XYZ file of C-alpha atoms in Angstrom:
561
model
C 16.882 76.181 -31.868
C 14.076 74.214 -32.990
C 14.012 73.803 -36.535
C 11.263 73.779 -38.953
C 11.916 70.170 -40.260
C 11.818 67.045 -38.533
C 12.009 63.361 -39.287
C 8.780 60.881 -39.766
C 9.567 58.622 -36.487
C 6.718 56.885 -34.689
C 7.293 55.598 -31.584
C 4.644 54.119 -30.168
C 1.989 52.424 -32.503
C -0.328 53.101 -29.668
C 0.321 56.917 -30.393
C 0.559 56.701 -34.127
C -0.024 60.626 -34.202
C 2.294 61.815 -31.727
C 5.002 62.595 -34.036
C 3.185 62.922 -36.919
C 4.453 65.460 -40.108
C 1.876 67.338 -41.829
C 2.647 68.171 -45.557
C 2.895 71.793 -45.844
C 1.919 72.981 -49.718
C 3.666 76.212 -51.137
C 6.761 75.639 -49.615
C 10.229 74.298 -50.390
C 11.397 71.298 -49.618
C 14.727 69.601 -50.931
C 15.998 68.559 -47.926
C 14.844 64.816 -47.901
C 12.690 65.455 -44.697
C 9.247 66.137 -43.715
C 7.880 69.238 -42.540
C 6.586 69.383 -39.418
C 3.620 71.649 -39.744
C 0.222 71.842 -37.801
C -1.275 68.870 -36.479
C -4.269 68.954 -33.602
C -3.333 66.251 -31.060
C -4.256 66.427 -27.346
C -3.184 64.864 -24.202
C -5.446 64.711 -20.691
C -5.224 68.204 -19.056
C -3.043 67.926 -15.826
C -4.054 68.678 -12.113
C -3.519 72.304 -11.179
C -1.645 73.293 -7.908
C -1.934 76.298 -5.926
C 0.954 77.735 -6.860
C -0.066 77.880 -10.898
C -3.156 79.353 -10.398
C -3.699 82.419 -12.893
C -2.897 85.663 -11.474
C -4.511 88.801 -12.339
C -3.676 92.640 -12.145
C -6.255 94.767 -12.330
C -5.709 98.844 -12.638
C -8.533 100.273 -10.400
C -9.660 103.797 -9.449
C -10.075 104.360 -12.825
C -11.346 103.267 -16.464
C -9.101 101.774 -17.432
C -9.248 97.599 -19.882
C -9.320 95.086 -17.724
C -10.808 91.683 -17.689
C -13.853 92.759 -16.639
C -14.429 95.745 -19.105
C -17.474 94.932 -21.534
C -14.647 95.844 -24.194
C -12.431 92.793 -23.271
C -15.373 90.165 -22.942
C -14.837 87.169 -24.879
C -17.183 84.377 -26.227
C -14.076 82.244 -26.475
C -10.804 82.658 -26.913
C -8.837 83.869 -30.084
C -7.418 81.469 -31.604
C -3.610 81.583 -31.128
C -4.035 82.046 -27.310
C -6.388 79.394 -27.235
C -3.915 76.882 -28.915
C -1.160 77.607 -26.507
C -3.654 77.419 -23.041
C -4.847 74.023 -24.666
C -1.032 73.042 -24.779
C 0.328 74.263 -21.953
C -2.544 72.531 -20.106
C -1.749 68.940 -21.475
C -0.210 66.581 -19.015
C 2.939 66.037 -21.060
C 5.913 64.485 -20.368
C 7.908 67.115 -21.841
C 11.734 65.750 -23.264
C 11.727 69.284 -25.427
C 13.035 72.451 -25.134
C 13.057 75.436 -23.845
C 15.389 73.758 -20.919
C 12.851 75.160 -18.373
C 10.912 72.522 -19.371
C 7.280 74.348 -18.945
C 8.224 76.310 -15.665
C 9.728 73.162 -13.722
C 13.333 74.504 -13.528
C 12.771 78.107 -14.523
C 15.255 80.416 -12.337
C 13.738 81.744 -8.489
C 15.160 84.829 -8.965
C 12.610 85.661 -12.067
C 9.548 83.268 -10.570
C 9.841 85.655 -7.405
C 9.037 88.705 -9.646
C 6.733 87.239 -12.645
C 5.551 83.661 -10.956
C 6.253 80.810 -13.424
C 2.745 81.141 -15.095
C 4.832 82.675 -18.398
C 7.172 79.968 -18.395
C 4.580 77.418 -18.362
C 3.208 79.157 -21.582
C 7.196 79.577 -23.140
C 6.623 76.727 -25.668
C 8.039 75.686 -28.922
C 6.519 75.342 -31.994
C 5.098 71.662 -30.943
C 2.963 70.487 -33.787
C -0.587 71.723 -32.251
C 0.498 75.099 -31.988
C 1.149 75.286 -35.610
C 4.603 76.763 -37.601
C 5.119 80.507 -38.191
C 6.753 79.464 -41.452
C 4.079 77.295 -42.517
C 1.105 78.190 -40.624
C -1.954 76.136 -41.384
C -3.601 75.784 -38.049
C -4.082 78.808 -35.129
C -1.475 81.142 -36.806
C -3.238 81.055 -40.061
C -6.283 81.392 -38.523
C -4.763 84.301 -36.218
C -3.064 86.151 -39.399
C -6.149 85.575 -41.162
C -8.344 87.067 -38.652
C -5.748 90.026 -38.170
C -5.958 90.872 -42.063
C -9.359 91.338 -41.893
C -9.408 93.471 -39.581
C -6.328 95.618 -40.899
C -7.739 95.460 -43.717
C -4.900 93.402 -45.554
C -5.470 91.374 -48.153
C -2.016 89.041 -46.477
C -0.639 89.970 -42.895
C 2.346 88.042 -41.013
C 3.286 87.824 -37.357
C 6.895 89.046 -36.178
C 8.513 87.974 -33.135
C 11.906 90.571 -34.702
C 9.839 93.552 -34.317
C 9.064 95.550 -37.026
C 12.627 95.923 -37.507
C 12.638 92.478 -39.027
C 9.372 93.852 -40.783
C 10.737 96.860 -42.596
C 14.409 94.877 -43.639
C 12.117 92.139 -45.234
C 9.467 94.472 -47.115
C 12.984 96.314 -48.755
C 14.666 92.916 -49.221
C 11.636 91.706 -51.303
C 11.187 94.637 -53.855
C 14.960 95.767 -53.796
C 17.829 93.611 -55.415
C 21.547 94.871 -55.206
C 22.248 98.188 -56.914
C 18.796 98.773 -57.346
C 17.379 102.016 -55.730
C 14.955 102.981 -52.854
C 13.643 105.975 -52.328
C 13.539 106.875 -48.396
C 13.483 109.857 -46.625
C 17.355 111.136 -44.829
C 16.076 110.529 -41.137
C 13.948 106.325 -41.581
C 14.581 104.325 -38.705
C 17.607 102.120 -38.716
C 16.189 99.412 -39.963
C 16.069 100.966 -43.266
C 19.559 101.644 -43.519
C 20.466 97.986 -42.185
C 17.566 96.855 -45.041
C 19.786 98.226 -47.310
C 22.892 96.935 -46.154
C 21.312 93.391 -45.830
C 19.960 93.728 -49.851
C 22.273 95.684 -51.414
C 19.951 98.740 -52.827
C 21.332 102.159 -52.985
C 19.752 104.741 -51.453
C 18.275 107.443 -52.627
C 17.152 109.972 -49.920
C 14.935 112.623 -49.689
C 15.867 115.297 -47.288
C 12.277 116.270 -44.876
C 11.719 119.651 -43.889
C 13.119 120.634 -40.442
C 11.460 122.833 -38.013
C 13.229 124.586 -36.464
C 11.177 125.733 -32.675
C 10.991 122.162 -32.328
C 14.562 120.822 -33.382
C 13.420 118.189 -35.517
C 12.444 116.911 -39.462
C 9.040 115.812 -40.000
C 7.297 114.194 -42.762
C 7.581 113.664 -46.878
C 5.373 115.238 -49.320
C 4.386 113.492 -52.869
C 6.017 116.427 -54.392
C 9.453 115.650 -52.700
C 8.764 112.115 -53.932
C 8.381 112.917 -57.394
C 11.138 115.193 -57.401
C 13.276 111.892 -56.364
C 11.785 109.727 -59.027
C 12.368 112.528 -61.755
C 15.896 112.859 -60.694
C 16.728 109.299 -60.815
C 14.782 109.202 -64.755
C 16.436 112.041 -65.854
C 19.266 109.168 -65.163
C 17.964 106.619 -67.060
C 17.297 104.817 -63.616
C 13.771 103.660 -61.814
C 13.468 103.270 -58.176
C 12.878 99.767 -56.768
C 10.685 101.156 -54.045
C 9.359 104.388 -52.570
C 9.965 104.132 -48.290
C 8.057 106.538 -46.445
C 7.774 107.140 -42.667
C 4.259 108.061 -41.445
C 3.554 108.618 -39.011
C 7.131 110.218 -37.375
C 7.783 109.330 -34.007
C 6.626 112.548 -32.966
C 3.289 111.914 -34.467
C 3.312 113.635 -38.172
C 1.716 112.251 -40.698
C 2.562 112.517 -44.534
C 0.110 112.488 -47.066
C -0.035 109.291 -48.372
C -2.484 108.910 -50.317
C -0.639 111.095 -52.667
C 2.452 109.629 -52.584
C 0.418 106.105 -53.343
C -1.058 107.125 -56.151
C 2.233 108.864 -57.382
C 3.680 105.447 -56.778
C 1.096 103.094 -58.630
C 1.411 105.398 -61.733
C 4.836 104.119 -62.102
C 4.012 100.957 -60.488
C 6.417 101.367 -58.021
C 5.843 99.148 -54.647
C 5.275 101.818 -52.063
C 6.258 100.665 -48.218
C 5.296 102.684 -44.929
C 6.613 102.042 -41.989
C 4.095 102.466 -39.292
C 5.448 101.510 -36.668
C 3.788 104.050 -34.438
C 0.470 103.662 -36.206
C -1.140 100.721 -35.772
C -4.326 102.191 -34.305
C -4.420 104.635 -36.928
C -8.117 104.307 -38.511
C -9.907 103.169 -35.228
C -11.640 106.382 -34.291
C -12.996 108.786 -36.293
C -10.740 111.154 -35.379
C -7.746 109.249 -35.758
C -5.919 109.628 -39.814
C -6.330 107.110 -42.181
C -3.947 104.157 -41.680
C -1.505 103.249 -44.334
C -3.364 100.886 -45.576
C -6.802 102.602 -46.231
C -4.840 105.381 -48.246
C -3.222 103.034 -50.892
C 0.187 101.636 -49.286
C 1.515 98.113 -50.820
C 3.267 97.123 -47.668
C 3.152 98.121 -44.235
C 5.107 97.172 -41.273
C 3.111 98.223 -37.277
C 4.756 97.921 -33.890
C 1.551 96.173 -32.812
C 3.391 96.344 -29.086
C 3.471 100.548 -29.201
C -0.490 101.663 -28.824
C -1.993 98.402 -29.012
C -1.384 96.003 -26.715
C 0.584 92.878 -27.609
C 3.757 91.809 -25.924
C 6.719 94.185 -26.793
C 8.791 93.021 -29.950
C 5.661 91.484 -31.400
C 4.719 93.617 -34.465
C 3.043 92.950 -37.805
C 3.461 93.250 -41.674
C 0.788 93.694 -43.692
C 0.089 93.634 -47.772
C -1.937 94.922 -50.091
C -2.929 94.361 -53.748
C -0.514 92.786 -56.011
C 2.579 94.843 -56.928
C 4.750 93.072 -54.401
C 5.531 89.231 -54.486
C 3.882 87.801 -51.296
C 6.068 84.190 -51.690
C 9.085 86.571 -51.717
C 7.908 88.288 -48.490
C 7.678 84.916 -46.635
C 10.930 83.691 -47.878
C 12.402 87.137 -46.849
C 11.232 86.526 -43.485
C 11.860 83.149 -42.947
C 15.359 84.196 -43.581
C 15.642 87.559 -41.072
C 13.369 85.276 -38.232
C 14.262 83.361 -35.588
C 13.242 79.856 -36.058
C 12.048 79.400 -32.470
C 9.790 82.060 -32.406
C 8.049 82.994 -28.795
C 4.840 81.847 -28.873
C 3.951 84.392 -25.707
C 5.132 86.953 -27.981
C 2.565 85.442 -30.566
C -0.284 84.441 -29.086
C 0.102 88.377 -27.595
C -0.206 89.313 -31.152
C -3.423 87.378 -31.259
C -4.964 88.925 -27.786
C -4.100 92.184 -29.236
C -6.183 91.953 -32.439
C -9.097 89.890 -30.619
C -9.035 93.096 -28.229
C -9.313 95.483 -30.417
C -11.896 94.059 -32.608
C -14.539 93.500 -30.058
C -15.415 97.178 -30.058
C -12.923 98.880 -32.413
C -15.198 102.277 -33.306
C -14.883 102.949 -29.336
C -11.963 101.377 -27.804
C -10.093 104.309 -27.955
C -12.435 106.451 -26.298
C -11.062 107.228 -23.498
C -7.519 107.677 -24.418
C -8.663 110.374 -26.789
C -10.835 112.386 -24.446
C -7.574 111.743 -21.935
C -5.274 113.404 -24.478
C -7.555 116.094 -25.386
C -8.089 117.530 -21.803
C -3.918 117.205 -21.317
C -3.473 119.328 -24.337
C -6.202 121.550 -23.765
C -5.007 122.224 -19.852
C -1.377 122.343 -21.379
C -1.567 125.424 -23.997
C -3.258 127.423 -21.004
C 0.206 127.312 -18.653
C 2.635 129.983 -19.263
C 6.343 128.926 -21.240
C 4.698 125.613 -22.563
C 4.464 124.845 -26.064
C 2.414 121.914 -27.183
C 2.666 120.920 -30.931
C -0.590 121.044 -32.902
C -1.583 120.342 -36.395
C -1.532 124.035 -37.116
C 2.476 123.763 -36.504
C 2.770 121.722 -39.967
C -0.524 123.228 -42.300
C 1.485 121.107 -45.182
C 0.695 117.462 -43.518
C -2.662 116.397 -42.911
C -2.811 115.053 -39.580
C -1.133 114.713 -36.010
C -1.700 111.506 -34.014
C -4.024 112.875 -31.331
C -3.001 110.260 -29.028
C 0.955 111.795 -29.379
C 1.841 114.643 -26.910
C 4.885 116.757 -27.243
C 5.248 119.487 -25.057
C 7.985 122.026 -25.947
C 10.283 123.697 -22.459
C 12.423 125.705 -24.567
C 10.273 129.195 -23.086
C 11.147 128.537 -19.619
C 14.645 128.011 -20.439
C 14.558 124.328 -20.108
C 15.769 121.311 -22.470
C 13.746 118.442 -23.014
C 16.589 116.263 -21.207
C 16.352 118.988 -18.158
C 12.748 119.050 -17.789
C 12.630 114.966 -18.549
C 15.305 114.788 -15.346
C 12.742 116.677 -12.963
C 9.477 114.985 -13.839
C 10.809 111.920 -13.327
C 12.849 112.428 -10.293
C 9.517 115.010 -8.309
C 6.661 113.177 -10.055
C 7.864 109.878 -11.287
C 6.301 110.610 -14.948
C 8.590 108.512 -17.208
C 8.296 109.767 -20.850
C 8.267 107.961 -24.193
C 10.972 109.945 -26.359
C 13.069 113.341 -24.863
C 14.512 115.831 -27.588
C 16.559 118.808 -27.286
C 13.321 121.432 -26.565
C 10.761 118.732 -26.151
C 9.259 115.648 -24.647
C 6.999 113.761 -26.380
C 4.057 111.384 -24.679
C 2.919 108.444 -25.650
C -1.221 107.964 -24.973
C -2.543 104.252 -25.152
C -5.109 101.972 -23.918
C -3.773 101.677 -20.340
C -3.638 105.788 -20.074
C -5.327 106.822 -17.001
C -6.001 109.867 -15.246
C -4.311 109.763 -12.030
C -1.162 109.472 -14.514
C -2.274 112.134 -16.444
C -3.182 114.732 -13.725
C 0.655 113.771 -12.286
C 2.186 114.929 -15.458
C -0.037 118.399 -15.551
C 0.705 118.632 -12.184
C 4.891 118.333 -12.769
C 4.475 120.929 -15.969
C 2.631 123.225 -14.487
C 4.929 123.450 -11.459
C 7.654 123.576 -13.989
C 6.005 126.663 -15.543
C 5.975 128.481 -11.927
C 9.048 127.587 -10.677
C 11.182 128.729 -14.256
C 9.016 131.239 -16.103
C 10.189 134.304 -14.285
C 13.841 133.521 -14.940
C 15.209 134.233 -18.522
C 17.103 132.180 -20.636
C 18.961 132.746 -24.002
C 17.795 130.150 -26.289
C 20.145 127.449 -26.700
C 19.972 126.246 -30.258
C 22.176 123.068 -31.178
C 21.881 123.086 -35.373
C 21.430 126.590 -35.696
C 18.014 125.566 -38.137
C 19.149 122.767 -39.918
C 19.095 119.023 -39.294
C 22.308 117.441 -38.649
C 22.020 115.574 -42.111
C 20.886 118.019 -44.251
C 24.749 118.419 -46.141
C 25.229 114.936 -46.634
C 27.802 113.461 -49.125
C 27.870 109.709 -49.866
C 31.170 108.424 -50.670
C 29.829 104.389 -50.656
C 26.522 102.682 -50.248
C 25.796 101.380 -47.064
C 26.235 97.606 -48.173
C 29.783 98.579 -49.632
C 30.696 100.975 -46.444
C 29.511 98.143 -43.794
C 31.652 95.489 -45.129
C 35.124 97.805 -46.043
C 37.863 97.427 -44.073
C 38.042 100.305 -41.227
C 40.000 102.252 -38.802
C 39.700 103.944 -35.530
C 40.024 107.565 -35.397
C 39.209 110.584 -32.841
C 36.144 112.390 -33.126
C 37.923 115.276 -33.892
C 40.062 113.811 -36.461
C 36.628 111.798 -37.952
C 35.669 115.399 -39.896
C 35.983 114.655 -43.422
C 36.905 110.582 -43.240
C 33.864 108.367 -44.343
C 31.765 106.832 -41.329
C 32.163 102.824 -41.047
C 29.653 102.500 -38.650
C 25.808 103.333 -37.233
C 25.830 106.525 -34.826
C 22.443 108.100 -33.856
C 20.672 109.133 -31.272
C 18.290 106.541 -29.184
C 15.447 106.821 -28.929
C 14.255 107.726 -31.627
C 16.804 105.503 -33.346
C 17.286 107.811 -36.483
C 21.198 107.735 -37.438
C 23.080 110.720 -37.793
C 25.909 109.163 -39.549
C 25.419 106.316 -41.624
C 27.778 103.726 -43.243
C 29.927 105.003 -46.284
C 28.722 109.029 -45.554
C 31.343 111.794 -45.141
C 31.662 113.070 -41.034
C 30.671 116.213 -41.146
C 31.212 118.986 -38.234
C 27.622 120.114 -37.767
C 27.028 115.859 -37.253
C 29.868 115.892 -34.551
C 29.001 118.647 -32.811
C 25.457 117.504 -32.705
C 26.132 113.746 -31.292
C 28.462 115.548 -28.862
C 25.438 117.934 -27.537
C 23.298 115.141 -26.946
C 25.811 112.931 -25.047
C 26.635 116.121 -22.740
C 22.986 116.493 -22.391
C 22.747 112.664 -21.444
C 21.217 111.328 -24.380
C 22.459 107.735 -25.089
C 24.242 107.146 -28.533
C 23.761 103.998 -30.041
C 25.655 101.722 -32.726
C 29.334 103.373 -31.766
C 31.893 101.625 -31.075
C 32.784 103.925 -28.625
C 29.269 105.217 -26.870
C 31.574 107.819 -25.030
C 32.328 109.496 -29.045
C 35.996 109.442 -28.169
C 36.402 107.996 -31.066
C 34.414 106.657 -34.237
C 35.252 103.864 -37.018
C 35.692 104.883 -40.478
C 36.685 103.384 -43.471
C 39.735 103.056 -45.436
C 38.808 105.131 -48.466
């Protein structure tokens, strides 16, 4: 890996620069080196052969982005991507890693399918590109530029995903035995946050619907029933964690829950993951953000258009420590960091701000006519904000379409699309498949998937089904019983039982469902029947389980309590 110090070593005094450490203020240094921040150097660009000329892949018969589009049309470059085209362009005799040493000896088998144009742009953090961990050049000046769009008054790059996001926002406002108030069915990353900082959960149990098999979002009055239960205890929360909005699209109020927060001065965190386009149209909700949240954490990769992986975390006002945010991710990050994955964070803000009040024009209009065609064809459900008059908003650009009238399970109607009309889906439930609309949406796509549904319709509404319901109306995690806090569970010693002989023992390990990555069992929880039976359903439907030992569920870890 390529660390963040290095030592003061000159060379060449004709190149008194090459090699050069820039002091980097703010940040700690006891190790008897120099840090090896941003410094602009340059080197003569080299000749360019045929074989590295830029390729480029343009979607046509359609409108849909591409370099041409009057959205996409750049005065320069942003300036992340412009740092790395600068470096990769340098005629360098390069004696650093990555060992593909800028494309030279980067594998055939991968050139034949991507060319070696990415490898020539996998670099390290070489001084001109700057240092994630103390940016002063083109990330600063990227982050920067990304705040102000976001509207943050701080926002850092990730290269872990807004996993690595979400476990450092927790990490920073939660200290060991302190609590955090999160909702049963947050991501794993939540539950891993708290086994990485030692807080103790306190959930909130979301409503469940039951036509659609699955919990949605958190209301400010379930939050302040948490925080009253936890006083009445003599206890505060460290945080409130709130989803929003739910993989299926939901969103919670949250500018209630905000101000609930801020009148105890509790930090409030959202992870957004699957909003960070929220607030670019105007009929798109609010983003976290603009409705009072002190720390958010955005898949920038999911609707936008950065490089998958890359996300952001972003921070507002002044309840949460920012120095203990960096230090928190400087821990949980790699320390050679993709600059691709970067610089695609970069592109992805500079693409979006060029014409943010329309850039999502067509997508919407896209989803609209979908949904519109879609509640007109006969055994097809399609959910709508009217499903859930308690939350304020759906993502319009999120389309789940429920097969449960013609008899059909998500994984059953998933298993025909794709095979007849190659539509490949972003999430499949037990009565539904939800769709993911974006940018790159187009309506050849589209029209395949209304075709594929509404030959579904005809070929299965005449036959009928009994319903097949797998929790009978609840959520598999509504009767849970927590014998140790995750932390405690994680690291106790375990065993290997049976599934069926699991019922009642205390789960050692991570089981859920993927996606959408929500555990059913969690670390130091009692194995329940109504959780069995439910991870058994969805690996005879298919579904893959994650974070077991034994992906099969012939048997599960649990610990020796």
């Amino acid at each position: 890996m390529f660390s963040t110090f290095s030592l003061s070593v000159s060379c060449n005094p004709k190149t008194p620069n090459l090699l050069k450490p820039f002091h980097c203020s703010g940040f700690p240094n006891n190790s008897g080196f120099r840090l090896h921040c941003y410094q602009e150097r340059s080197l003569p660009p080299p000749a360019v052969g045929p074989d590295e000329s830029t390729e480029r892949i343009l979607i046509s018969k359609d409108h849909v982005l591409s370099d041409h589009d009057p959205v996409l049309q750049q005065n320069g470059l942003p300036p992340l991507v412009s740092a790395l085209k600068a470096s990769s362009e340098q005629n360098a005799a390069s004696f650093h890693f990555p060992g593909h040493n800028r494309g030279r000896a980067a594998p055939a088998s991968l050139t034949q399918l991507i060319g070696r144009r990415p490898y020539v742009h996998d670099l390290p953090a070489v001084p001109e590109l700057d240092n994630l961990f103390c940016p002063q050049g083109p990330i600063l000046e990227a982050q920067t530029e990304a705040a102000k769009l976001f509207g943050s008054s701080q926002t850092w790059f990730l290269v872990g995903g807004t996993t690595c996001g979400i476990q450092a926002a927790i990490m920073a406002t939660c200290s060991p035995g302190e609590f955090l108030i999160l909702p049963r069915n947050s991501h794993v990353s939540a539950i891993s946050a708290m086994v990485l900082s030692g807080a103790v959960p306190k959930y909130i149990i979301p409503d469940y619907d039951i036509d659609w098999e699955f919990a949605v979002g958190v209301s400010a009055f379930q939050v302040l029933k948490a925080i009253q239960e936890l006083e009445m205890e003599g206890k505060k929360p460290a945080a409130v964690f709130v989803t929003s909005p739910t993989y299926h699209g939901i969103c919670s109020n949250l500018s209630e829950i905000s101000e609930l927060c801020h009148s105890r001065k509790i930090p409030f965190i959202v992870d957004e993951a699957h909003g960070a386009h929220l607030g670019f149209h105007t009929e798109l909700p609010k983003s976290a953000l603009h409705q009072g949240a002190d720390l958010t954490v955005q898949s920038t990769h999911k609707v936008l258009c950065s490089l998958t992986q890359s996300s952001m975390l972003h921070m507002s006002g002044n309840i949460v420590d920012k120095e203990k945010i960096s230090s928190c991710l400087q821990t949980l990050q790699t320390t050679s960091p993709s600059y691709l994955l970067l610089a695609s964070l970069d592109a992805a803000r500079a693409q979006l701000s060029e014409s943010p009040d329309v850039v999502f024009n067509q997508a919407m209009a896209l989803a609209c006519e979908a949904k519109c065609t879609l509640k007109q064809i006969p055994g097809i459900s399609v959910l709508e904000n009217s499903s859930f008059p308690t939350f304020p908003a759906i993502d319009p650009l999120r389309l789940t379409v429920g097969f449960w009238k013609l008899g059909l399970s998500g994984y059953d109607a998933d298993e025909i699309l794709y095979r007849d009309y190659g539509v490949v889906c972003e999430l499949v439930g037990n009565r539904s498949i939800t769709y993911s609309f974006n940018l790159g949406t187009c309506r050849d796509h589209v029209q395949r998937l209304l075709l594929g549904i509404k030959n579904l319709s005809a070929t299965h509404s005449s036959i009928q089904y009994p319903e097949e319901r797998v929790l009978g109306g609840h959520a598999s995690f509504d009767d849970i019983i927590m014998s140790l806090i995750p932390r405690d569970a994680f690291f106790a010693s375990k065993r290997k039982v049976t599934i069926k002989e699991s019922i009642g023992e205390v789960s050692g390990e991570f089981i859920c469902p993927y996606p959408p990555g929500i555990p059913v069992l969690i670390p130091g929880e009692v194995i329940t029947k109504r959780a069995v039976d439910y991870l058994l359903h969805v690996r005879s439907k298919g579904g893959d389980i994650v974070g077991a030992s034994d992906p099969l569920l012939s048997s599960i870890i649990v610990c020796n309590v």
